[in-house]
Tab-separated table of C-alpha atoms and ligand atoms in Angstrom:
chain	number	residue	atom	x	y	z
A	1	MET	CA	-74.989	-32.356	87.286
A	2	THR	CA	-75.340	-28.424	87.150
A	3	ASN	CA	-79.028	-26.784	88.172
A	4	GLN	CA	-80.967	-26.141	84.995
A	5	GLN	CA	-81.829	-22.989	86.905
A	6	ASN	CA	-78.335	-21.313	88.266
A	7	ASP	CA	-76.674	-21.718	85.813
A	8	PHE	CA	-77.816	-23.120	82.192
A	9	THR	CA	-74.434	-23.028	80.160
A	10	GLU	CA	-73.049	-24.644	82.321
A	11	TRP	CA	-76.109	-27.499	82.536
A	12	TYR	CA	-75.693	-27.423	79.331
A	13	ILE	CA	-72.308	-28.154	78.397
A	14	ASP	CA	-73.172	-30.637	81.730
A	15	THR	CA	-76.226	-32.588	79.627
A	16	ILE	CA	-74.248	-32.578	76.790
A	17	GLN	CA	-71.307	-34.582	77.944
A	18	LYS	CA	-73.051	-36.838	80.470
A	19	ALA	CA	-74.980	-37.845	76.983
A	20	ASP	CA	-71.754	-37.977	75.039
A	21	LEU	CA	-73.272	-36.288	72.109
A	22	MET	CA	-70.166	-34.765	71.161
A	23	ASP	CA	-66.894	-33.983	72.081
A	24	TYR	CA	-64.260	-31.124	71.449
A	25	THR	CA	-61.440	-31.497	69.854
A	26	PRO	CA	-57.586	-29.428	69.393
A	27	VAL	CA	-58.774	-27.066	66.838
A	28	ARG	CA	-61.285	-24.441	68.859
A	29	GLY	CA	-64.612	-24.190	68.171
A	30	CYS	CA	-64.694	-27.075	65.846
A	31	ILE	CA	-66.379	-30.145	67.739
A	32	ALA	CA	-67.002	-34.569	66.645
A	33	PHE	CA	-69.954	-35.685	66.118
A	34	LYS	CA	-70.005	-38.619	68.507
A	35	PRO	CA	-72.514	-41.720	66.957
A	36	ASP	CA	-75.397	-40.924	69.660
A	37	GLY	CA	-75.331	-37.054	68.185
A	38	TYR	CA	-74.596	-37.310	64.604
A	39	GLU	CA	-77.624	-39.991	64.485
A	40	ILE	CA	-80.074	-36.937	65.959
A	41	TRP	CA	-78.770	-35.010	62.986
A	42	GLU	CA	-79.355	-38.148	60.537
A	43	HIS	CA	-83.063	-38.129	61.491
A	44	ILE	CA	-83.497	-34.489	60.732
A	45	GLN	CA	-81.593	-35.135	57.110
A	46	ASP	CA	-83.826	-37.926	56.616
A	47	GLU	CA	-87.250	-35.689	57.470
A	48	MET	CA	-86.189	-32.414	55.908
A	49	ASN	CA	-85.184	-35.080	52.802
A	50	ARG	CA	-88.053	-37.311	52.651
A	51	ARG	CA	-89.470	-33.372	52.382
A	52	PHE	CA	-87.619	-31.597	50.007
A	53	LYS	CA	-88.231	-34.600	47.387
A	54	GLU	CA	-91.955	-34.496	48.342
A	55	THR	CA	-91.560	-30.686	47.180
A	56	GLY	CA	-89.413	-31.463	44.248
A	57	HIS	CA	-86.358	-30.836	45.189
A	58	ARG	CA	-83.222	-33.204	44.427
A	59	ASN	CA	-79.792	-32.971	46.450
A	60	ALA	CA	-75.987	-31.906	44.959
A	61	TYR	CA	-72.802	-31.636	45.779
A	62	PHE	CA	-70.414	-28.112	45.454
A	63	PRO	CA	-66.451	-27.662	46.467
A	64	MET	CA	-65.862	-26.398	49.542
A	65	LEU	CA	-63.081	-24.259	47.924
A	66	ILE	CA	-64.050	-20.828	47.918
A	67	PRO	CA	-62.052	-18.684	45.257
A	68	GLU	CA	-61.707	-14.770	46.534
A	69	SER	CA	-62.883	-12.913	43.291
A	70	PHE	CA	-66.297	-14.956	43.735
A	71	PHE	CA	-67.653	-12.895	47.179
A	72	GLN	CA	-66.772	-9.893	44.998
A	73	LYS	CA	-68.754	-10.286	43.148
A	74	GLU	CA	-71.665	-9.078	46.018
A	75	LYS	CA	-70.858	-6.408	47.862
A	76	ASP	CA	-73.392	-7.263	50.741
A	77	HIS	CA	-72.631	-10.376	50.502
A	78	ILE	CA	-68.602	-9.871	50.578
A	79	GLU	CA	-69.116	-7.277	53.623
A	80	GLY	CA	-71.749	-9.620	56.180
A	81	PHE	CA	-69.186	-12.163	55.984
A	82	SER	CA	-65.719	-11.041	55.384
A	83	PRO	CA	-65.114	-10.903	59.239
A	84	GLU	CA	-65.517	-15.084	59.767
A	85	LEU	CA	-64.304	-16.214	56.525
A	86	PRO	CA	-60.579	-18.526	57.163
A	87	TRP	CA	-58.962	-18.837	54.036
A	88	VAL	CA	-56.171	-21.330	51.941
A	89	THR	CA	-53.277	-19.241	51.418
A	90	GLU	CA	-51.332	-21.884	50.420
A	91	VAL	CA	-50.366	-25.465	49.115
A	92	ALA	CA	-47.476	-27.503	49.437
A	93	GLY	CA	-44.991	-24.702	50.497
A	94	GLU	CA	-46.519	-22.846	47.521
A	95	LYS	CA	-48.559	-19.007	47.631
A	96	LEU	CA	-51.611	-19.568	45.722
A	97	GLU	CA	-52.424	-16.741	42.761
A	98	GLU	CA	-55.723	-16.987	44.786
A	99	ARG	CA	-56.929	-16.785	48.310
A	100	LEU	CA	-59.714	-19.319	48.742
A	101	ALA	CA	-61.947	-18.868	51.282
A	102	LEU	CA	-63.631	-21.945	53.351
A	103	ARG	CA	-67.100	-21.753	52.046
A	104	PRO	CA	-69.887	-19.816	54.672
A	105	THR	CA	-72.314	-20.625	52.208
A	106	SER	CA	-72.043	-21.728	48.944
A	107	GLU	CA	-74.651	-18.806	46.754
A	108	THR	CA	-71.386	-17.584	45.221
A	109	MET	CA	-70.384	-20.763	43.475
A	110	ILE	CA	-73.995	-21.717	42.581
A	111	GLY	CA	-74.106	-18.695	41.208
A	112	HIS	CA	-71.219	-18.938	39.077
A	113	LEU	CA	-72.206	-22.734	38.207
A	114	TYR	CA	-76.180	-21.690	37.535
A	115	ALA	CA	-74.946	-19.020	34.901
A	116	ASP	CA	-74.091	-22.060	33.103
A	117	TRP	CA	-77.078	-24.754	33.698
A	118	ILE	CA	-79.532	-21.597	33.134
A	119	ASN	CA	-80.604	-20.508	30.062
A	120	SER	CA	-83.694	-20.953	28.647
A	121	TYR	CA	-87.092	-21.040	30.786
A	122	ARG	CA	-86.823	-24.561	29.786
A	123	ASP	CA	-84.168	-24.835	32.118
A	124	LEU	CA	-86.156	-23.409	35.333
A	125	PRO	CA	-86.962	-23.960	37.932
A	126	VAL	CA	-83.963	-25.552	39.348
A	127	LEU	CA	-84.551	-26.584	42.608
A	128	ILE	CA	-81.346	-27.780	44.336
A	129	ASN	CA	-80.034	-28.615	48.055
A	130	GLN	CA	-77.198	-29.177	49.657
A	131	TRP	CA	-75.690	-31.254	52.515
A	132	ALA	CA	-72.611	-29.860	53.946
A	133	ASN	CA	-70.514	-28.414	56.090
A	134	VAL	CA	-69.445	-24.550	56.932
A	135	PHE	CA	-67.277	-22.282	58.435
A	136	ARG	CA	-68.185	-19.381	60.141
A	137	TRP	CA	-65.077	-18.848	62.532
A	138	GLU	CA	-66.618	-17.178	66.162
A	139	LYS	CA	-64.901	-16.295	68.724
A	140	LYS	CA	-67.799	-17.168	71.033
A	141	THR	CA	-68.579	-20.606	70.715
A	142	LEU	CA	-71.294	-23.411	72.460
A	143	PRO	CA	-71.161	-27.080	70.638
A	144	PHE	CA	-74.082	-27.422	67.805
A	145	ILE	CA	-75.398	-24.062	68.895
A	146	ARG	CA	-72.342	-21.747	67.415
A	147	THR	CA	-69.315	-23.795	66.480
A	148	SER	CA	-66.534	-22.631	63.338
A	149	GLU	CA	-67.390	-25.566	61.960
A	150	PHE	CA	-70.870	-26.516	61.455
A	151	LEU	CA	-73.269	-28.910	58.862
A	152	TRP	CA	-76.206	-27.685	57.816
A	153	GLN	CA	-78.801	-27.870	54.917
A	154	GLU	CA	-78.788	-24.770	52.161
A	155	GLY	CA	-81.654	-24.682	49.281
A	156	HIS	CA	-80.877	-23.184	46.472
A	157	THR	CA	-83.398	-22.144	44.210
A	158	ALA	CA	-83.576	-20.306	40.632
A	159	HIS	CA	-87.393	-19.772	38.832
A	160	VAL	CA	-88.606	-17.512	35.915
A	161	ASP	CA	-89.962	-14.693	37.636
A	162	GLU	CA	-90.473	-13.149	41.378
A	163	ASP	CA	-93.885	-14.533	42.162
A	164	GLU	CA	-92.690	-18.100	41.968
A	165	ALA	CA	-89.318	-17.213	43.792
A	166	ARG	CA	-91.671	-15.897	46.400
A	167	ALA	CA	-93.651	-18.888	47.241
A	168	GLU	CA	-90.895	-20.717	47.321
A	169	THR	CA	-89.043	-19.468	50.041
A	170	MET	CA	-92.675	-19.128	51.446
A	171	GLN	CA	-92.569	-23.148	51.185
A	172	MET	CA	-89.662	-24.397	52.387
A	173	LEU	CA	-90.052	-22.286	55.681
A	174	THR	CA	-93.509	-23.840	55.838
A	175	ILE	CA	-91.766	-26.704	55.709
A	176	TYR	CA	-88.965	-26.151	58.145
A	177	LYS	CA	-92.016	-24.459	60.667
A	178	GLU	CA	-93.261	-28.189	60.897
A	179	VAL	CA	-90.175	-30.277	61.196
A	180	VAL	CA	-88.910	-28.289	63.722
A	181	GLU	CA	-92.738	-28.543	65.421
A	182	GLU	CA	-93.982	-32.394	64.916
A	183	LEU	CA	-90.515	-34.145	64.964
A	184	LEU	CA	-88.727	-31.376	67.392
A	185	ALA	CA	-90.976	-30.999	69.068
A	186	ILE	CA	-90.471	-27.158	69.169
A	187	PRO	CA	-93.153	-24.708	68.254
A	188	VAL	CA	-91.532	-21.652	66.271
A	189	TYR	CA	-92.974	-18.232	65.846
A	190	ASP	CA	-92.774	-18.093	61.528
A	191	GLY	CA	-91.745	-14.355	60.448
A	192	GLN	CA	-90.080	-11.619	58.559
A	193	LYS	CA	-86.782	-10.740	59.362
A	194	THR	CA	-85.952	-6.762	59.847
A	195	PRO	CA	-83.755	-5.301	57.528
A	196	SER	CA	-80.912	-5.102	60.254
A	197	GLU	CA	-80.701	-8.801	60.547
A	198	ARG	CA	-80.914	-10.245	57.114
A	199	PHE	CA	-79.060	-12.243	55.076
A	200	ALA	CA	-76.139	-10.941	53.708
A	201	GLY	CA	-77.162	-10.224	50.410
A	202	ALA	CA	-81.316	-10.859	50.377
A	203	VAL	CA	-83.993	-9.178	49.701
A	204	ASP	CA	-86.250	-10.846	52.206
A	205	THR	CA	-85.723	-12.853	55.069
A	206	PHE	CA	-87.929	-15.221	56.952
A	207	SER	CA	-86.723	-17.376	60.070
A	208	ILE	CA	-88.257	-19.521	62.241
A	209	GLU	CA	-87.645	-18.470	65.913
A	210	ALA	CA	-87.213	-20.996	68.947
A	211	MET	CA	-87.627	-20.137	73.167
A	212	MET	CA	-84.894	-22.173	74.987
A	213	LYS	CA	-85.929	-22.922	78.454
A	214	ASP	CA	-83.488	-19.755	79.436
A	215	GLY	CA	-85.851	-17.569	78.006
A	216	LYS	CA	-83.412	-16.668	75.112
A	217	ALA	CA	-83.781	-17.238	71.421
A	218	VAL	CA	-82.670	-19.370	69.331
A	219	GLN	CA	-83.321	-19.008	64.973
A	220	ALA	CA	-83.710	-21.892	64.083
A	221	GLY	CA	-84.158	-21.674	60.352
A	222	THR	CA	-84.384	-19.483	57.684
A	223	SER	CA	-85.162	-19.450	53.978
A	224	HIS	CA	-84.276	-16.291	51.737
A	225	TYR	CA	-85.586	-14.125	48.853
A	226	LEU	CA	-82.688	-13.027	47.145
A	227	GLY	CA	-84.306	-11.783	43.708
A	228	THR	CA	-82.070	-10.424	41.800
A	229	LYS	CA	-78.983	-9.813	43.419
A	230	PHE	CA	-77.103	-12.894	42.399
A	231	ALA	CA	-78.201	-13.111	38.792
A	232	GLU	CA	-77.282	-9.882	38.217
A	233	ALA	CA	-73.760	-10.384	40.110
A	234	PHE	CA	-73.122	-13.788	38.337
A	235	ASP	CA	-74.751	-13.052	35.380
A	236	ILE	CA	-78.051	-15.855	35.864
A	237	LYS	CA	-80.039	-15.337	32.781
A	238	TYR	CA	-82.499	-16.960	30.945
A	239	LEU	CA	-84.057	-16.784	27.352
A	240	THR	CA	-88.013	-16.425	28.101
A	241	LYS	CA	-90.546	-18.387	25.527
A	242	GLU	CA	-91.011	-14.753	23.797
A	243	ASN	CA	-87.301	-14.818	23.401
A	244	LYS	CA	-86.495	-12.287	25.934
A	245	HIS	CA	-83.174	-12.018	27.676
A	246	GLN	CA	-84.152	-11.961	31.520
A	247	PHE	CA	-82.452	-12.301	35.519
A	248	VAL	CA	-83.361	-15.414	37.281
A	249	HIS	CA	-84.501	-14.603	40.525
A	250	THR	CA	-83.184	-17.302	43.186
A	251	THR	CA	-84.445	-18.397	47.046
A	252	SER	CA	-81.590	-19.930	49.799
A	253	TRP	CA	-82.819	-21.439	52.769
A	254	GLY	CA	-81.164	-23.641	55.364
A	255	THR	CA	-81.062	-24.818	58.737
A	256	SER	CA	-78.041	-26.409	60.853
A	257	THR	CA	-76.990	-28.340	63.635
A	258	ARG	CA	-78.046	-26.064	65.958
A	259	LEU	CA	-81.362	-27.719	65.362
A	260	ILE	CA	-79.764	-30.092	68.227
A	261	GLY	CA	-78.497	-27.710	70.334
A	262	SER	CA	-81.949	-26.602	70.231
A	263	VAL	CA	-83.421	-30.105	71.408
A	264	ILE	CA	-81.318	-30.251	74.860
A	265	MET	CA	-82.022	-26.382	75.768
A	266	VAL	CA	-85.817	-26.366	75.254
A	267	HIS	CA	-87.210	-30.293	76.832
A	268	GLY	CA	-83.678	-31.104	78.869
A	269	ASP	CA	-84.507	-31.001	82.351
A	270	GLU	CA	-82.490	-31.607	85.706
A	271	GLN	CA	-81.742	-35.099	85.038
A	272	GLY	CA	-80.425	-33.665	81.941
A	273	LEU	CA	-81.158	-35.164	78.456
A	274	VAL	CA	-84.995	-35.491	77.247
A	275	LEU	CA	-85.228	-36.320	73.465
A	276	PRO	CA	-88.761	-36.283	71.375
A	277	PRO	CA	-89.059	-40.155	70.793
A	278	ARG	CA	-88.886	-39.706	67.474
A	279	VAL	CA	-85.700	-38.344	66.684
A	280	ALA	CA	-84.159	-40.568	69.979
A	281	PRO	CA	-81.474	-42.905	69.299
A	282	THR	CA	-82.767	-45.126	71.415
A	283	GLN	CA	-86.384	-44.941	71.903
A	284	VAL	CA	-86.368	-48.028	74.230
A	285	VAL	CA	-84.493	-49.666	76.522
A	286	LEU	CA	-85.389	-52.587	78.397
A	287	ILE	CA	-83.498	-53.524	81.526
A	288	PRO	CA	-84.310	-56.480	83.638
A	289	VAL	CA	-84.135	-55.940	87.483
A	290	GLY	CA	-83.713	-58.375	90.806
A	291	PRO	CA	-82.049	-61.775	90.011
A	292	TRP	CA	-82.183	-62.202	86.869
A	293	LYS	CA	-79.228	-63.851	86.215
A	294	LYS	CA	-81.131	-66.735	87.999
A	295	ASN	CA	-84.361	-66.468	86.407
A	296	PRO	CA	-84.242	-67.193	82.525
A	297	ALA	CA	-87.815	-66.653	81.919
A	298	ILE	CA	-86.839	-63.177	82.204
A	299	MET	CA	-84.323	-62.642	79.705
A	300	GLU	CA	-86.820	-64.667	77.500
A	301	ASN	CA	-89.299	-62.164	77.668
A	302	LEU	CA	-87.024	-59.323	77.182
A	303	ASP	CA	-85.904	-61.100	74.137
A	304	LYS	CA	-89.377	-61.527	73.022
A	305	LEU	CA	-90.014	-57.878	73.487
A	306	PHE	CA	-87.207	-56.533	72.141
A	307	ALA	CA	-87.992	-58.630	68.584
A	308	GLU	CA	-91.550	-57.220	68.639
A	309	LEU	CA	-90.596	-53.690	68.986
A	310	LYS	CA	-87.991	-54.190	66.712
A	311	ALA	CA	-90.577	-55.457	64.252
A	312	LYS	CA	-92.302	-52.619	64.811
A	313	GLY	CA	-89.806	-49.841	63.774
A	314	ILE	CA	-89.159	-49.299	67.121
A	315	ARG	CA	-85.378	-48.540	68.252
A	316	VAL	CA	-84.958	-50.811	71.261
A	317	ARG	CA	-81.571	-51.483	73.167
A	318	LEU	CA	-81.640	-54.496	75.583
A	319	ASP	CA	-78.813	-53.360	78.634
A	320	ASP	CA	-77.505	-56.824	80.189
A	321	SER	CA	-74.544	-55.408	81.077
A	322	ASP	CA	-73.199	-56.943	84.229
A	323	ARG	CA	-74.252	-53.194	85.884
A	324	SER	CA	-76.304	-52.653	88.291
A	325	PRO	CA	-80.022	-51.239	87.996
A	326	GLY	CA	-79.685	-48.120	89.540
A	327	TYR	CA	-76.741	-46.752	87.294
A	328	LYS	CA	-78.297	-48.132	84.487
A	329	PHE	CA	-81.400	-45.910	85.201
A	330	ASN	CA	-79.352	-43.371	85.476
A	331	GLU	CA	-77.065	-43.740	82.291
A	332	TRP	CA	-79.985	-44.398	80.051
A	333	GLU	CA	-82.102	-41.165	81.985
A	334	GLN	CA	-79.134	-39.578	81.354
A	335	LYS	CA	-78.998	-40.037	77.418
A	336	GLY	CA	-82.555	-39.238	77.809
A	337	VAL	CA	-84.437	-42.015	76.338
A	338	PRO	CA	-87.460	-41.380	76.149
A	339	VAL	CA	-89.519	-44.985	77.035
A	340	ARG	CA	-87.263	-47.407	79.671
A	341	VAL	CA	-89.246	-51.309	80.618
A	342	GLU	CA	-87.697	-53.150	83.676
A	343	LEU	CA	-88.948	-56.499	83.823
A	344	GLY	CA	-87.544	-58.834	87.587
A	345	PRO	CA	-89.338	-61.759	88.732
A	346	ARG	CA	-91.804	-59.975	90.717
A	347	ASP	CA	-93.175	-58.461	87.749
A	348	LEU	CA	-93.151	-61.485	85.475
A	349	GLU	CA	-95.297	-63.576	87.815
A	350	ASN	CA	-97.722	-60.697	87.957
A	351	SER	CA	-97.145	-60.940	84.681
A	352	GLN	CA	-96.232	-56.704	83.988
A	353	ALA	CA	-93.281	-54.805	83.290
A	354	LEU	CA	-92.236	-51.413	84.515
A	355	ILE	CA	-92.535	-48.558	81.973
A	356	LYS	CA	-91.076	-45.205	82.509
A	357	ALA	CA	-91.505	-42.344	80.199
A	358	ARG	CA	-88.480	-40.067	80.861
A	359	ASP	CA	-90.836	-36.767	81.523
A	360	TRP	CA	-92.771	-38.840	83.844
A	361	ASP	CA	-91.744	-38.462	88.150
A	362	GLU	CA	-93.413	-42.454	87.962
A	363	LYS	CA	-92.986	-45.454	86.372
A	364	VAL	CA	-96.677	-47.622	85.352
A	365	ALA	CA	-96.536	-51.440	85.946
A	366	VAL	CA	-98.295	-51.925	82.016
A	367	ASP	CA	-99.371	-55.487	81.401
A	368	LEU	CA	-96.855	-57.508	79.934
A	369	PRO	CA	-98.655	-59.185	76.895
A	370	SER	CA	-99.721	-56.197	75.588
A	371	SER	CA	-96.786	-54.303	76.475
A	372	VAL	CA	-95.653	-53.621	72.795
A	373	ASP	CA	-98.807	-51.879	72.129
A	374	THR	CA	-98.678	-49.633	74.938
A	375	ILE	CA	-94.650	-48.775	74.225
A	376	VAL	CA	-95.768	-47.680	70.959
A	377	ASP	CA	-98.353	-45.721	72.122
A	378	GLU	CA	-96.300	-44.430	75.106
A	379	LEU	CA	-93.893	-42.996	72.511
A	380	GLN	CA	-96.583	-41.338	70.125
A	381	THR	CA	-98.066	-39.788	73.090
A	382	MET	CA	-95.128	-38.180	74.811
A	383	GLN	CA	-93.904	-36.634	71.703
A	384	THR	CA	-97.239	-34.905	71.876
A	385	ARG	CA	-96.701	-34.322	74.884
A	386	LEU	CA	-93.195	-32.843	74.696
A	387	LEU	CA	-93.973	-30.683	72.019
A	388	GLU	CA	-97.095	-28.799	74.037
A	389	LYS	CA	-95.078	-28.933	77.420
A	390	ALA	CA	-93.196	-26.612	75.485
A	391	ARG	CA	-95.704	-24.522	73.754
A	392	ILE	CA	-97.225	-23.810	77.309
A	393	PHE	CA	-93.666	-22.978	78.483
A	394	ARG	CA	-92.933	-20.329	75.898
A	395	ASP	CA	-96.681	-18.791	75.447
A	396	LYS	CA	-96.447	-18.071	79.281
A	397	HIS	CA	-93.045	-16.297	78.846
A	398	SER	CA	-94.174	-14.551	75.831
A	399	HIS	CA	-94.899	-11.163	76.930
A	400	THR	CA	-97.913	-8.955	75.375
A	401	HIS	CA	-97.734	-6.109	78.071
A	402	VAL	CA	-94.342	-4.016	77.089
A	403	ASP	CA	-94.771	-0.950	75.223
A	404	SER	CA	-91.964	0.690	76.559
A	405	LEU	CA	-87.977	0.248	76.874
A	406	GLU	CA	-88.350	1.836	80.051
A	407	GLN	CA	-91.226	-1.289	80.613
A	408	LEU	CA	-88.714	-3.147	79.096
A	409	THR	CA	-85.577	-2.468	81.847
A	410	GLN	CA	-87.988	-2.828	84.653
A	411	HIS	CA	-89.851	-5.479	82.722
A	412	ILE	CA	-86.088	-7.184	83.059
A	413	ALA	CA	-85.447	-6.008	86.687
A	414	THR	CA	-88.750	-8.462	87.892
A	415	SER	CA	-88.554	-11.183	86.709
A	416	THR	CA	-84.804	-11.063	87.888
A	417	GLU	CA	-86.096	-10.292	91.319
A	418	ASN	CA	-88.456	-13.084	91.023
A	419	GLY	CA	-86.243	-15.026	90.060
A	420	ASP	CA	-88.161	-15.737	86.695
A	421	ILE	CA	-86.177	-15.524	82.967
A	422	PRO	CA	-87.737	-12.322	81.156
A	423	GLY	CA	-88.242	-14.765	77.553
A	424	TRP	CA	-89.540	-12.766	74.682
A	425	ILE	CA	-91.946	-10.024	74.386
A	426	LEU	CA	-94.082	-8.465	72.057
A	427	ALA	CA	-93.590	-4.674	70.762
A	428	GLY	CA	-94.541	-2.241	68.163
A	429	TRP	CA	-91.354	-1.251	65.802
A	430	CYS	CA	-91.598	2.517	63.811
A	431	GLY	CA	-89.296	0.153	61.050
A	432	ASP	CA	-86.545	2.929	62.112
A	433	ASP	CA	-83.072	0.769	62.754
A	434	ALA	CA	-81.553	3.525	65.037
A	435	CYS	CA	-84.694	2.465	67.456
A	436	GLU	CA	-83.850	-1.133	67.432
A	437	GLU	CA	-80.295	-0.552	67.786
A	438	HIS	CA	-81.055	1.695	71.151
A	439	VAL	CA	-82.921	-1.538	72.196
A	440	LYS	CA	-80.324	-3.154	71.597
A	441	GLU	CA	-77.850	-1.373	73.367
A	442	VAL	CA	-80.426	-1.231	76.551
A	443	THR	CA	-81.156	-4.582	76.687
A	444	LYS	CA	-79.368	-6.686	75.215
A	445	PHE	CA	-82.570	-8.226	73.776
A	446	THR	CA	-82.432	-7.951	69.802
A	447	THR	CA	-85.306	-7.784	67.215
A	448	ARG	CA	-86.430	-11.679	66.245
A	449	ASN	CA	-88.660	-11.447	63.677
A	450	ILE	CA	-91.991	-9.953	62.870
A	451	PRO	CA	-94.334	-12.833	63.268
A	452	PHE	CA	-97.580	-13.530	60.752
A	453	ASN	CA	-99.347	-14.123	62.888
A	454	PRO	CA	-98.919	-11.986	66.198
A	455	PRO	CA	-101.349	-12.905	69.242
A	456	THR	CA	-101.372	-8.758	69.144
A	457	THR	CA	-100.926	-6.064	67.350
A	458	LYS	CA	-98.657	-2.723	68.776
A	459	SER	CA	-99.818	0.605	67.884
A	460	THR	CA	-96.436	2.257	69.071
A	461	CYS	CA	-92.448	2.351	68.759
A	462	ILE	CA	-90.821	0.399	71.964
A	463	ASN	CA	-88.465	3.132	71.215
A	464	CYS	CA	-89.578	6.497	70.340
A	465	GLY	CA	-92.999	6.436	70.394
A	466	LYS	CA	-94.185	7.428	67.173
A	467	GLU	CA	-96.712	5.278	65.233
A	468	SER	CA	-95.537	1.427	65.353
A	469	LYS	CA	-94.409	0.307	61.598
A	470	HIS	CA	-94.478	-3.663	62.974
A	471	THR	CA	-94.976	-6.123	65.883
A	472	VAL	CA	-91.771	-6.917	66.228
A	473	TRP	CA	-90.634	-10.089	69.007
A	474	PHE	CA	-88.128	-8.599	70.635
A	475	ALA	CA	-85.812	-11.465	72.819
A	476	ARG	CA	-81.682	-12.304	73.887
A	477	ALA	CA	-80.800	-14.592	71.459
A	478	TYR	CA	-77.989	-17.044	70.757
B	501	ZN	ZN1	-89.007	3.792	66.977
């Protein structure tokens, strides 16, 4: 394993390969999700679907190919996405009359259809989500975090007015925050994106931002209020109760398989992957130790424990392969399995088992007859503990003492000298794009979001020193 502190990217790649989460393919930037990687995504999907449906949304599916003319209808949208679009230009040797893009997102196709589906106020709201793959051809890729094809969900809703659409935008951002914190044990800052970081075609973009262990930020989810921009571009009108034609107000919101990369980068340690129990494909692994083959009572007890855990809905594996216990410990540790249980002849004599949580240094002896409850409890405790650990780490590296570009440069230099990471800084911003751009040029720190609940507020712009309009998180980002 590469040392996490020395080369975080190499550590990350080692970690996902040792954990067998993905594989590279001959298509640059496109990865294969192996079962353990894909199952993390399935647990995210299950929880998201539960919350989406609870709030009245339903899933649907739209085509992957989008006619070029659709993109021309919303100017900001085509400008934002055109550099990353792959095109289908011919079929069976014959050139197509109109090029088709592999979707980077589905606002245009859905806008086209909603124009047909929505006629009266009785048809509203439309609350639809799609689980799909999308394409954004990337020059620099990193598995799960930035790939040319990725999996995501995109919600697309249409409403009678701005108030309702804005309430939807915030509702979905809150759902994202709760899922990422509660399921993935990743604390996030929620807030509004600055205009330069807005989604192409949105009126307002909101995001949740997470800090990785190298101090860089990942935008973990976004929710957009699109106003009537797409409704005007695609002529999505409805008849009001007063018999007037009006444009609908739309929203869109998305999270992607980047979340898998974030889990790895937030919780992983020098031994590799650490998974929060709620998303771990295997939550508990049972391993017989010592001369267990000569002692049938060991496997009998492990089989019983296996059945009891399974009955409680725990995702449990029993590793009775002929490899050495040391090999197995290492392998399951690298797979990030939250809890390991060992049982050998001496343990059995003492009516105990040894358990080790993935993030503990030592194993502890637990009473064998009540071990099922102890294990179930520990899975819950570990879930909470990982969130708390991540929160402590994030808070420690969220700095509020930087008020000028000079101080930021100094802060970065001092952190590097001390072998520490610069983390994030909370600073004032006057609202001028040029100030934002200059900070980025000099330090590679970009605006993450304008947090709803900043730990403190700042009165002057970090770049020009004039009065600030906003207090903003700045960080280097993936
Ligand atoms: Zn300024």
